[in-house]
PDB file of C-alpha atoms in Angstrom:
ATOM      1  CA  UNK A 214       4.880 -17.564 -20.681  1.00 46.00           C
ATOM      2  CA  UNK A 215       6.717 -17.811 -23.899  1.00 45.00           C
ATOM      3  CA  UNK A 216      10.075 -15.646 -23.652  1.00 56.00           C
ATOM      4  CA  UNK A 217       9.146 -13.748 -26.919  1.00 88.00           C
ATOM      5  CA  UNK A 218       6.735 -11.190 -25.344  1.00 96.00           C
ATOM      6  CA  UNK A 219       9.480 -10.671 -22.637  1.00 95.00           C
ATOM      7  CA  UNK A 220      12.428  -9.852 -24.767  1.00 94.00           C
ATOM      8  CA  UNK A 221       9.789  -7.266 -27.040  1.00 96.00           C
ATOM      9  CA  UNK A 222       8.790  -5.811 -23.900  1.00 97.00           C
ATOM     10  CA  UNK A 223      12.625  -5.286 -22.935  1.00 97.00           C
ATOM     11  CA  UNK A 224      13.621  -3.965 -26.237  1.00 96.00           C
ATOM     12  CA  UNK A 225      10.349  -1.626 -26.681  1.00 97.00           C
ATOM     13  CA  UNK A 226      11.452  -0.203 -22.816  1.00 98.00           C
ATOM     14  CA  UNK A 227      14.869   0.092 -23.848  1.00 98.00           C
ATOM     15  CA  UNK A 228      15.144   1.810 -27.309  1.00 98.00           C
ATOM     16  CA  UNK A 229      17.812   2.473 -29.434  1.00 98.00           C
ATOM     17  CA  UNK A 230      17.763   6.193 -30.790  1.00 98.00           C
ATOM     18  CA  UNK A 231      17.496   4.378 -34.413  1.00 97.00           C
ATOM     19  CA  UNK A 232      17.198   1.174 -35.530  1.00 97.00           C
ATOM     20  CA  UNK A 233      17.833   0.158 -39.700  1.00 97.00           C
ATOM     21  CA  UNK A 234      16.676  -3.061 -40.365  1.00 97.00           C
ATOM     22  CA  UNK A 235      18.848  -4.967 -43.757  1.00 97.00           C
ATOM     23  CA  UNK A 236      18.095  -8.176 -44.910  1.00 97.00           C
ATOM     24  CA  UNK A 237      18.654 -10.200 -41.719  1.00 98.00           C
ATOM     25  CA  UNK A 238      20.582  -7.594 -39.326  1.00 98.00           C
ATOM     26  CA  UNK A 239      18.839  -5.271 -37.402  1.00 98.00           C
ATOM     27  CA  UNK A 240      21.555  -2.268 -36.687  1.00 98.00           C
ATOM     28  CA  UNK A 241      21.013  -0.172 -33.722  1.00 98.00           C
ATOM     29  CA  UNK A 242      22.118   2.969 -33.166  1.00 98.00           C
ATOM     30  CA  UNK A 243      22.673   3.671 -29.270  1.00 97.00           C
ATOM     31  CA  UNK A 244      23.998   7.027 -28.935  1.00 97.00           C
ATOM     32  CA  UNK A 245      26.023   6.318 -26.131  1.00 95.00           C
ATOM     33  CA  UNK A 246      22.849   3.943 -24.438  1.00 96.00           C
ATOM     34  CA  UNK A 247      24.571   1.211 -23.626  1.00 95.00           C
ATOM     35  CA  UNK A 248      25.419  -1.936 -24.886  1.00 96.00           C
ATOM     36  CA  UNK A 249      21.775  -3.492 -25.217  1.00 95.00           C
ATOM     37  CA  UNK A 250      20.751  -0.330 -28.128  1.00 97.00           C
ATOM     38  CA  UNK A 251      24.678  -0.581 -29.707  1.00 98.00           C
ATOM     39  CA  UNK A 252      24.495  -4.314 -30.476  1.00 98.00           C
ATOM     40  CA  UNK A 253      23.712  -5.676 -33.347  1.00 98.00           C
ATOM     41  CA  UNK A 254      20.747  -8.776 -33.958  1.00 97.00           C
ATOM     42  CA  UNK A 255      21.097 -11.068 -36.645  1.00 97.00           C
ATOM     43  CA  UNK A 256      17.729 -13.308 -37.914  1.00 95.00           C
ATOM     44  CA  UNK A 257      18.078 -17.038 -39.334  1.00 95.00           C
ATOM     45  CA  UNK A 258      18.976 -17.043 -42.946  1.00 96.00           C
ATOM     46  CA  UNK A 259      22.082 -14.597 -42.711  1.00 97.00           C
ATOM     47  CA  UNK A 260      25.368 -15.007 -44.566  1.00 98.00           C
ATOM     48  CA  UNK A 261      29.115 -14.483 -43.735  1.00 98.00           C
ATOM     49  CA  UNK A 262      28.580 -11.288 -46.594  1.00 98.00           C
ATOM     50  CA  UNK A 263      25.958 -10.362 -43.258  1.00 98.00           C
ATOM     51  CA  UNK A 264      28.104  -9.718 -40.964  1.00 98.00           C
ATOM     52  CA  UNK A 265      30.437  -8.194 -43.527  1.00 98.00           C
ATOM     53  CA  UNK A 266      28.064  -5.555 -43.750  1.00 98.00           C
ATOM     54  CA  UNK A 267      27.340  -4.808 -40.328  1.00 98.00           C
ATOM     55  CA  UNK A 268      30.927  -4.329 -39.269  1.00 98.00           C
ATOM     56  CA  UNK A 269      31.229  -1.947 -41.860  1.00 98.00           C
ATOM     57  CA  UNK A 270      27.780  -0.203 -40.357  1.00 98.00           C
ATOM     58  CA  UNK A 271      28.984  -0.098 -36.703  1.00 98.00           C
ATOM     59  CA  UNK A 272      32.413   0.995 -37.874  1.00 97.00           C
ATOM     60  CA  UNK A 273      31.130   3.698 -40.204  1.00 97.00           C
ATOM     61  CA  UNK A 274      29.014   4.713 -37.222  1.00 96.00           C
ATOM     62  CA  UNK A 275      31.736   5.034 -34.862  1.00 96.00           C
ATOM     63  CA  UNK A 276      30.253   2.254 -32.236  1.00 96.00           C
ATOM     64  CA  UNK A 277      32.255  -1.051 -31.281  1.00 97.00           C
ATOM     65  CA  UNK A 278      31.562  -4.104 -33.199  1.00 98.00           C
ATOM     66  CA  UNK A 279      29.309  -5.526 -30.954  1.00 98.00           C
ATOM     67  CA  UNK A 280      26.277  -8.565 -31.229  1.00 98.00           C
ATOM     68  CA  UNK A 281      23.968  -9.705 -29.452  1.00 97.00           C
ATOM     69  CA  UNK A 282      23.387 -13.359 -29.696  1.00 97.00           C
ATOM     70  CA  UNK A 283      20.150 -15.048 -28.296  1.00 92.00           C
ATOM     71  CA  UNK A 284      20.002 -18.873 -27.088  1.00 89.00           C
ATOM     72  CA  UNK A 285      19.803 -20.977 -30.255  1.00 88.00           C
ATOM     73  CA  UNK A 286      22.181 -18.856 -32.145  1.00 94.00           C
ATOM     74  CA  UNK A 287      25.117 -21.261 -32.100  1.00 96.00           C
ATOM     75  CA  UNK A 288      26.124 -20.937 -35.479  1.00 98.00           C
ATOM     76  CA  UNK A 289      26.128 -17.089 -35.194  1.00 98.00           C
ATOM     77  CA  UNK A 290      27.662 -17.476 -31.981  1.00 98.00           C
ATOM     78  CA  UNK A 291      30.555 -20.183 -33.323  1.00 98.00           C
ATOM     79  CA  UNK A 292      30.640 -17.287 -36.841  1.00 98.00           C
ATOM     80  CA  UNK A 293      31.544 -14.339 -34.293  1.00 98.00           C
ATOM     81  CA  UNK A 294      34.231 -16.950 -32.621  1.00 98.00           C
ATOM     82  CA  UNK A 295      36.345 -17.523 -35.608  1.00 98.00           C
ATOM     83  CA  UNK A 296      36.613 -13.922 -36.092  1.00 98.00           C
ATOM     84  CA  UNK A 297      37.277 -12.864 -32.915  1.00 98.00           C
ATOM     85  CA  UNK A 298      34.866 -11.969 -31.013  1.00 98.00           C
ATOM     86  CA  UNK A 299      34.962 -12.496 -27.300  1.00 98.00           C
ATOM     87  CA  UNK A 300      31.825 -12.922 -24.545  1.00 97.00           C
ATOM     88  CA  UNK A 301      30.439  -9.931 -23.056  1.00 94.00           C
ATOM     89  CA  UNK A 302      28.116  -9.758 -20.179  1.00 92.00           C
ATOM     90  CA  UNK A 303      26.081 -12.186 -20.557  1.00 96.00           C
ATOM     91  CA  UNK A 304      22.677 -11.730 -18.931  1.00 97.00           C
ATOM     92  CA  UNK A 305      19.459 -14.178 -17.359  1.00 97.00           C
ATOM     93  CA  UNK A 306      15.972 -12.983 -17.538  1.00 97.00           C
ATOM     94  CA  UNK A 307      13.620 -12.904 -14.205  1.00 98.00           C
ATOM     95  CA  UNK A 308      10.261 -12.849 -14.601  1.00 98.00           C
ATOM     96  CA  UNK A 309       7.065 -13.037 -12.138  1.00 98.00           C
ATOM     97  CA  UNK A 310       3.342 -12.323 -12.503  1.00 98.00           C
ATOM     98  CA  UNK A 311       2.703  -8.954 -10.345  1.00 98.00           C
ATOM     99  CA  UNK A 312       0.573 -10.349  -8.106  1.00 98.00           C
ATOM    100  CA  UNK A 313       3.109 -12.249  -6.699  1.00 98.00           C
ATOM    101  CA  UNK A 314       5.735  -9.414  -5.957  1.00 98.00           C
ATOM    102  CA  UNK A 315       2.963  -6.984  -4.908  1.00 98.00           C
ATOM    103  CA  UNK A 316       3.324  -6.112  -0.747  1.00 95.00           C
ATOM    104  CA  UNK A 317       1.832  -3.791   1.024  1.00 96.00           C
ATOM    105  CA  UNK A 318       4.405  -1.119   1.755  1.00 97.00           C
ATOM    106  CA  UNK A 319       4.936   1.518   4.611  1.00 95.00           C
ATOM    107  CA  UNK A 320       3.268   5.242   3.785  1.00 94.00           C
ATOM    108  CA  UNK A 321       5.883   7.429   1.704  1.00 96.00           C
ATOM    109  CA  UNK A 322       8.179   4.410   0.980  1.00 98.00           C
ATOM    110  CA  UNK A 323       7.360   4.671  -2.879  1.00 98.00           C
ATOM    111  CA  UNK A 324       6.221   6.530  -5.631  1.00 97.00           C
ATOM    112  CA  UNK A 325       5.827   5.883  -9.410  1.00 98.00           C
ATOM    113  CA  UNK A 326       6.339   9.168 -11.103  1.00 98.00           C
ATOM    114  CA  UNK A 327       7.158  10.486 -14.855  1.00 98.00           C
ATOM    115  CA  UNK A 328       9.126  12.569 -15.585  1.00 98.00           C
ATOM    116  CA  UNK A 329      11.932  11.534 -13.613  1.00 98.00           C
ATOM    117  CA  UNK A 330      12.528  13.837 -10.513  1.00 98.00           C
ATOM    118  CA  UNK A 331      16.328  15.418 -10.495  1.00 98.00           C
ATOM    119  CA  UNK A 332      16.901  13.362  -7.512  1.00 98.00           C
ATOM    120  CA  UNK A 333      16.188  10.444  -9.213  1.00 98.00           C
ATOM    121  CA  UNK A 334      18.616  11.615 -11.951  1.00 98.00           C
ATOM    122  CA  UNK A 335      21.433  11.713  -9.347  1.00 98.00           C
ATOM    123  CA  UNK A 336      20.672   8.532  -8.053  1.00 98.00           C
ATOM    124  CA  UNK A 337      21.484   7.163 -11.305  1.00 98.00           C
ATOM    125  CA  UNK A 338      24.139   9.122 -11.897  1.00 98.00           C
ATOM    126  CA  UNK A 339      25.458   7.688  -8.647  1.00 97.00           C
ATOM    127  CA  UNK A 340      25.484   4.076 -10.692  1.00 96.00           C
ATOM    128  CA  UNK A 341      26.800   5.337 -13.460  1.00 97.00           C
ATOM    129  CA  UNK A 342      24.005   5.810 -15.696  1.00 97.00           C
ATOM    130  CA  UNK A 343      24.172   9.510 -17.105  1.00 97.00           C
ATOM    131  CA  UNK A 344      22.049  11.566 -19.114  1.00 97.00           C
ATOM    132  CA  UNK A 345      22.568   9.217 -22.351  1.00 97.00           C
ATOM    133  CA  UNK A 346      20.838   6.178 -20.358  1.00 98.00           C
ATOM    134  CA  UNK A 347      17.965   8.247 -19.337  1.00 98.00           C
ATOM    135  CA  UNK A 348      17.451  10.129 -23.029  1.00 98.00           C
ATOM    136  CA  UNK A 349      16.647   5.523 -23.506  1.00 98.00           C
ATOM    137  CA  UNK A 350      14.293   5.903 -20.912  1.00 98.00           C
ATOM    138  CA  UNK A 351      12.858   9.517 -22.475  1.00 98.00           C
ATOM    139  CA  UNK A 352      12.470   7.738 -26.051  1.00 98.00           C
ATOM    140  CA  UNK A 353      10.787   4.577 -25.070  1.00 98.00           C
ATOM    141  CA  UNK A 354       6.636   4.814 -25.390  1.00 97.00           C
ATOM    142  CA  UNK A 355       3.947   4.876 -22.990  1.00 98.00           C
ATOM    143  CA  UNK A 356       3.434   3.924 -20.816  1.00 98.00           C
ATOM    144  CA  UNK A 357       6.479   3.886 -18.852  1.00 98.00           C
ATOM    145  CA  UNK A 358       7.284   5.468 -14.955  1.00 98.00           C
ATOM    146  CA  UNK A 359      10.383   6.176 -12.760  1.00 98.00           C
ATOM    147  CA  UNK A 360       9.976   4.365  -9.295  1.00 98.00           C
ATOM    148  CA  UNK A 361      11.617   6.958  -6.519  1.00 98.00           C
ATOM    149  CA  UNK A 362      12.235   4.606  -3.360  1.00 98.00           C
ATOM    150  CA  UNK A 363      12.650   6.209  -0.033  1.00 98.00           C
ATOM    151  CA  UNK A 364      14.346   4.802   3.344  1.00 98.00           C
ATOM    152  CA  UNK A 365      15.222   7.221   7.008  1.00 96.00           C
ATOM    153  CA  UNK A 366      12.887  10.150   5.485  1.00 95.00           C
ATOM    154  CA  UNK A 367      15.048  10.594   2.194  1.00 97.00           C
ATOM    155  CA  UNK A 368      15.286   9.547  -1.343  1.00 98.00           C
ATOM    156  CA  UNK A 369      17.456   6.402  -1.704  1.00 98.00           C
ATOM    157  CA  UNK A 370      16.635   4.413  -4.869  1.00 98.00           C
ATOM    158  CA  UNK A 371      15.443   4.660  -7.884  1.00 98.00           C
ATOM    159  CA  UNK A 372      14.007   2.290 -11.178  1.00 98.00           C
ATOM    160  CA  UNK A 373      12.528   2.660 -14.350  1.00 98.00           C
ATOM    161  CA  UNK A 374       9.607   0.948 -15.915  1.00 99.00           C
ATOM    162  CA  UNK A 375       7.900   0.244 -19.715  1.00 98.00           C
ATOM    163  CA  UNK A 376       4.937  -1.248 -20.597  1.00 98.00           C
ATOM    164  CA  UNK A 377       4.471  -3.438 -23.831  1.00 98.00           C
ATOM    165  CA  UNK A 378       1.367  -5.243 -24.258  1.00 97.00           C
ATOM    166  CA  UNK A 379       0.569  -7.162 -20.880  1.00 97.00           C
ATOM    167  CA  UNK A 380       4.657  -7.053 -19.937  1.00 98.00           C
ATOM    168  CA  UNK A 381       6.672  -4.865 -17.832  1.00 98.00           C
ATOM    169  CA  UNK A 382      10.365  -4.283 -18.049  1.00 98.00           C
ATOM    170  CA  UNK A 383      12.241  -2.856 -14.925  1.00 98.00           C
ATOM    171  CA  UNK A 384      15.594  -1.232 -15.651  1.00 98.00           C
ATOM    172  CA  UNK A 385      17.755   1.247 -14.076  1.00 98.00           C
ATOM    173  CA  UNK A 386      17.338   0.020 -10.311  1.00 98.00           C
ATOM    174  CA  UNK A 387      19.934   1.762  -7.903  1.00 98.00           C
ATOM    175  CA  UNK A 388      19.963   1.921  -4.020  1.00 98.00           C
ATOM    176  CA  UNK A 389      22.426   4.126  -2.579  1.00 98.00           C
ATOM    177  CA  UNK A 390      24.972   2.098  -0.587  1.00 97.00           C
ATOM    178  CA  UNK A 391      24.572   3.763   2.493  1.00 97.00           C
ATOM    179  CA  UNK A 392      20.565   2.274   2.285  1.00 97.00           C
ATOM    180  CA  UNK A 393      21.043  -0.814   1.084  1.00 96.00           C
ATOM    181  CA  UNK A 394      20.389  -4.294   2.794  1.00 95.00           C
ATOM    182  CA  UNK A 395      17.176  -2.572   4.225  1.00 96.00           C
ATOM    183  CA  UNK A 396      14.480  -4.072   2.090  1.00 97.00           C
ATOM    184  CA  UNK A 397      14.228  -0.730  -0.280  1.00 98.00           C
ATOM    185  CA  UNK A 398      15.376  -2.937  -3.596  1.00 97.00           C
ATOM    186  CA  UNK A 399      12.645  -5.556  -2.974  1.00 98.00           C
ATOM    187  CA  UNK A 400       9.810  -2.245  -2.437  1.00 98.00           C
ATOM    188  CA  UNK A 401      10.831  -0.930  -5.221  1.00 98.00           C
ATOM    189  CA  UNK A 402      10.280  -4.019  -7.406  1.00 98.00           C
ATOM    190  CA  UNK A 403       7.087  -4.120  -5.629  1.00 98.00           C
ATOM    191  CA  UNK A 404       5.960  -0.815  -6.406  1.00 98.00           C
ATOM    192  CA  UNK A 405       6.998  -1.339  -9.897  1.00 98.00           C
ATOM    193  CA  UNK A 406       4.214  -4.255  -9.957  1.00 98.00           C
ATOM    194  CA  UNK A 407       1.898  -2.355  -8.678  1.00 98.00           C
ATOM    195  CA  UNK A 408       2.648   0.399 -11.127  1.00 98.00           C
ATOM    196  CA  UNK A 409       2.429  -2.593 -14.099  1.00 98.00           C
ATOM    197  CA  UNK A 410      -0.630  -4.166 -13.065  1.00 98.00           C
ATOM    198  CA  UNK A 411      -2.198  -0.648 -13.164  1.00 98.00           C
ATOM    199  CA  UNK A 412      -1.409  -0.080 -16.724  1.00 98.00           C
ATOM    200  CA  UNK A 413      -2.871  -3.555 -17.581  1.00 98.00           C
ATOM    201  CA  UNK A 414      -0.008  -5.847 -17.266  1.00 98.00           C
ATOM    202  CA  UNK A 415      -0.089  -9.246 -15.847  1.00 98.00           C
ATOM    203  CA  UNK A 416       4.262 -10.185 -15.669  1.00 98.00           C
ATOM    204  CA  UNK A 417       7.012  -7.896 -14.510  1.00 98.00           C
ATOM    205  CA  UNK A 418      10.544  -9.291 -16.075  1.00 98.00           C
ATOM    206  CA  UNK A 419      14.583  -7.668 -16.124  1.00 98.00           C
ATOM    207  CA  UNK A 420      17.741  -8.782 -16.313  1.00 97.00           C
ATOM    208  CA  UNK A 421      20.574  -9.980 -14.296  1.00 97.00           C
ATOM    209  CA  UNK A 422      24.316 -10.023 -15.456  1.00 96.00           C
ATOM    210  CA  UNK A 423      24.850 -13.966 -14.929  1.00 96.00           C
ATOM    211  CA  UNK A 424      27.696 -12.882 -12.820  1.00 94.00           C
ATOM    212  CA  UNK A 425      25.403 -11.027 -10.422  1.00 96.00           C
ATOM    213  CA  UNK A 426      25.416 -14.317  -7.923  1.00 95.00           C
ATOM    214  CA  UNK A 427      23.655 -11.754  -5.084  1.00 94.00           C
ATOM    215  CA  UNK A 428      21.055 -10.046  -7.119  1.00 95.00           C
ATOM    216  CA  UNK A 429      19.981 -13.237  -8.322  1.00 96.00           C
ATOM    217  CA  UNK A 430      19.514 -14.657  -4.858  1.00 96.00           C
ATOM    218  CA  UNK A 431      17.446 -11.314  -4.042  1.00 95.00           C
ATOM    219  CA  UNK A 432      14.958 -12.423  -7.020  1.00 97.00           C
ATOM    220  CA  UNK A 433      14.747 -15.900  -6.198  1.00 97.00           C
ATOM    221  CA  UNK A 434      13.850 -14.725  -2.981  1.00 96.00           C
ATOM    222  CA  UNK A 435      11.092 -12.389  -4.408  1.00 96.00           C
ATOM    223  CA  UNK A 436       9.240 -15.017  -6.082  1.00 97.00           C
ATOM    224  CA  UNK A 437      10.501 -14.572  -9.237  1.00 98.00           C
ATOM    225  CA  UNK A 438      11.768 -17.491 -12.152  1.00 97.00           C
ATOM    226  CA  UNK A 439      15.224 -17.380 -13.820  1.00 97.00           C
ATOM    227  CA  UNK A 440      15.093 -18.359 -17.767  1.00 94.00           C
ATOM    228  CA  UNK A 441      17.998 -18.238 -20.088  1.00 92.00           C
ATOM    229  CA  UNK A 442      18.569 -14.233 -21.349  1.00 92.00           C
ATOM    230  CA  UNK A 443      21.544 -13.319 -24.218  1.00 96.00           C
ATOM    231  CA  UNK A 444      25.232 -12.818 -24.028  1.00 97.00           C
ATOM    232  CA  UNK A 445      27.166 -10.024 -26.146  1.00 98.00           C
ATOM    233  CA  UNK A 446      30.116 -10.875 -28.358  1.00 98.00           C
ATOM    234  CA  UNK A 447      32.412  -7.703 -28.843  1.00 98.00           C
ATOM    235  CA  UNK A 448      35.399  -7.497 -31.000  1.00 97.00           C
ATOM    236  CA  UNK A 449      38.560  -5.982 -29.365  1.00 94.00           C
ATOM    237  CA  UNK A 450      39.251  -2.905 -30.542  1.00 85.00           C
ATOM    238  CA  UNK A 451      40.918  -3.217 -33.636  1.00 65.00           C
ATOM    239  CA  UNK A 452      45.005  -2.380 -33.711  1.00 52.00           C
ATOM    240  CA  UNK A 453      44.568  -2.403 -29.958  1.00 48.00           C
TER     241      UNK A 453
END
């Protein structure tokens, strides 16, 4: 599978609350989602008077200067260098065909479920990700789903899930600490292929921070394939 369906089905999951697109750049306005709807894209045929332009964008909008750079983009990447810009989080793709990460699971375990329940908001909120990460969620189209995972008779995980074309993109997956290591992380990828396959899709994919050595081994272990993602490059703040 070609990685262009993958990263359109991670961007269409993930939305920025506006997007202008200008010659080249697409600018992304993330109102406070995140790096992945802050940063901005640049297409082949841009110009130094480009990224001129977009730092003057983000900065008028009040977000950091911040671009994402895909695999390929070593001239924008080497551009960003000589004016500063340093690597942020960069990120690896997994992808699998659900069939493969589909198990049967134990009665009650999992649920797919939209809206989000509150508890499922906490959960999140337990990993950080506050009401401006799940307004993302809220703006992305159909069909999407929030996976509640349960372990010992309670709610203990949660993940989010959009659909574009016959890809799925999981997001958002938290286990409380005091559940994990119990095989809740790998249901709830499960149940997320279920969920995909239902709506149509043949591949679940997400991504990894590159420095996340342990979640990595946990997809590997899944059945799932690694394939180069992005990496960020972020200006310090300026004066700072």
């Amino acid at each position: 599978m070609s990685s262009d369906p993958i990263l359109a089905a991670l961007e269409a999951s993930w939305p920025p609350a506006a997007t202008e697109h200008r010659g080249p750049l697409t600018l992304r306005r993330g109102a406070g989602g995140g790096q992945r709807v802050s940063a901005t894209t640049v297409a082949p045929g841009w110009t130094p008077a480009d990224l001129d332009a977009a730092e003057d964008w983000m900065r008028a909008e009040g977000q950091s200067l911040l671009f994402r750079v895909l695999p390929g983009d070593s001239a924008l990447d080497a551009a960003l260098a000589a004016r500063g810009y340093v690597i942020n989080d960069p990120v690896v793709t997994f992808t699998a065909p659900v069939e493969r990460l589909m198990r049967e699971l134990p009665r009650l375990r999992c649920f797919a479920i939209w809206p989000p329940l509150e508890v499922q908001r906490e959960i999140w909120a337990a990993d950080g990700l506050g009401p401006a990460r799940v307004a993302v969620m809220e703006r992305a189209a159909d069909p999407k789903t929030a996976i509640l995972g349960r372990d010992d008779d309670r709610p203990a995980g949660a993940a989010y899930v959009g659909a574009l074309g016959q890809v799925a993109a999981l997001h958002a997956l938290h286990v409380l600490p005091a559940h994990r290591r119990r095989g809740l992380a790998r249901d709830i990828l499960s149940e997320s292929a279920r969920w995909a396959a239902s709506v149509g899709c043949t591949h679940l994919t997400l991504l990894v921070t590159a420095g996340n050595l342990g979640a990595q081994a946990a997809y590997h272990a899944a059945g799932m394939e690694q394939s180069p993602g992005y990496h960020y490059r972020l200006k310090p703040a300026e004066g700072a």
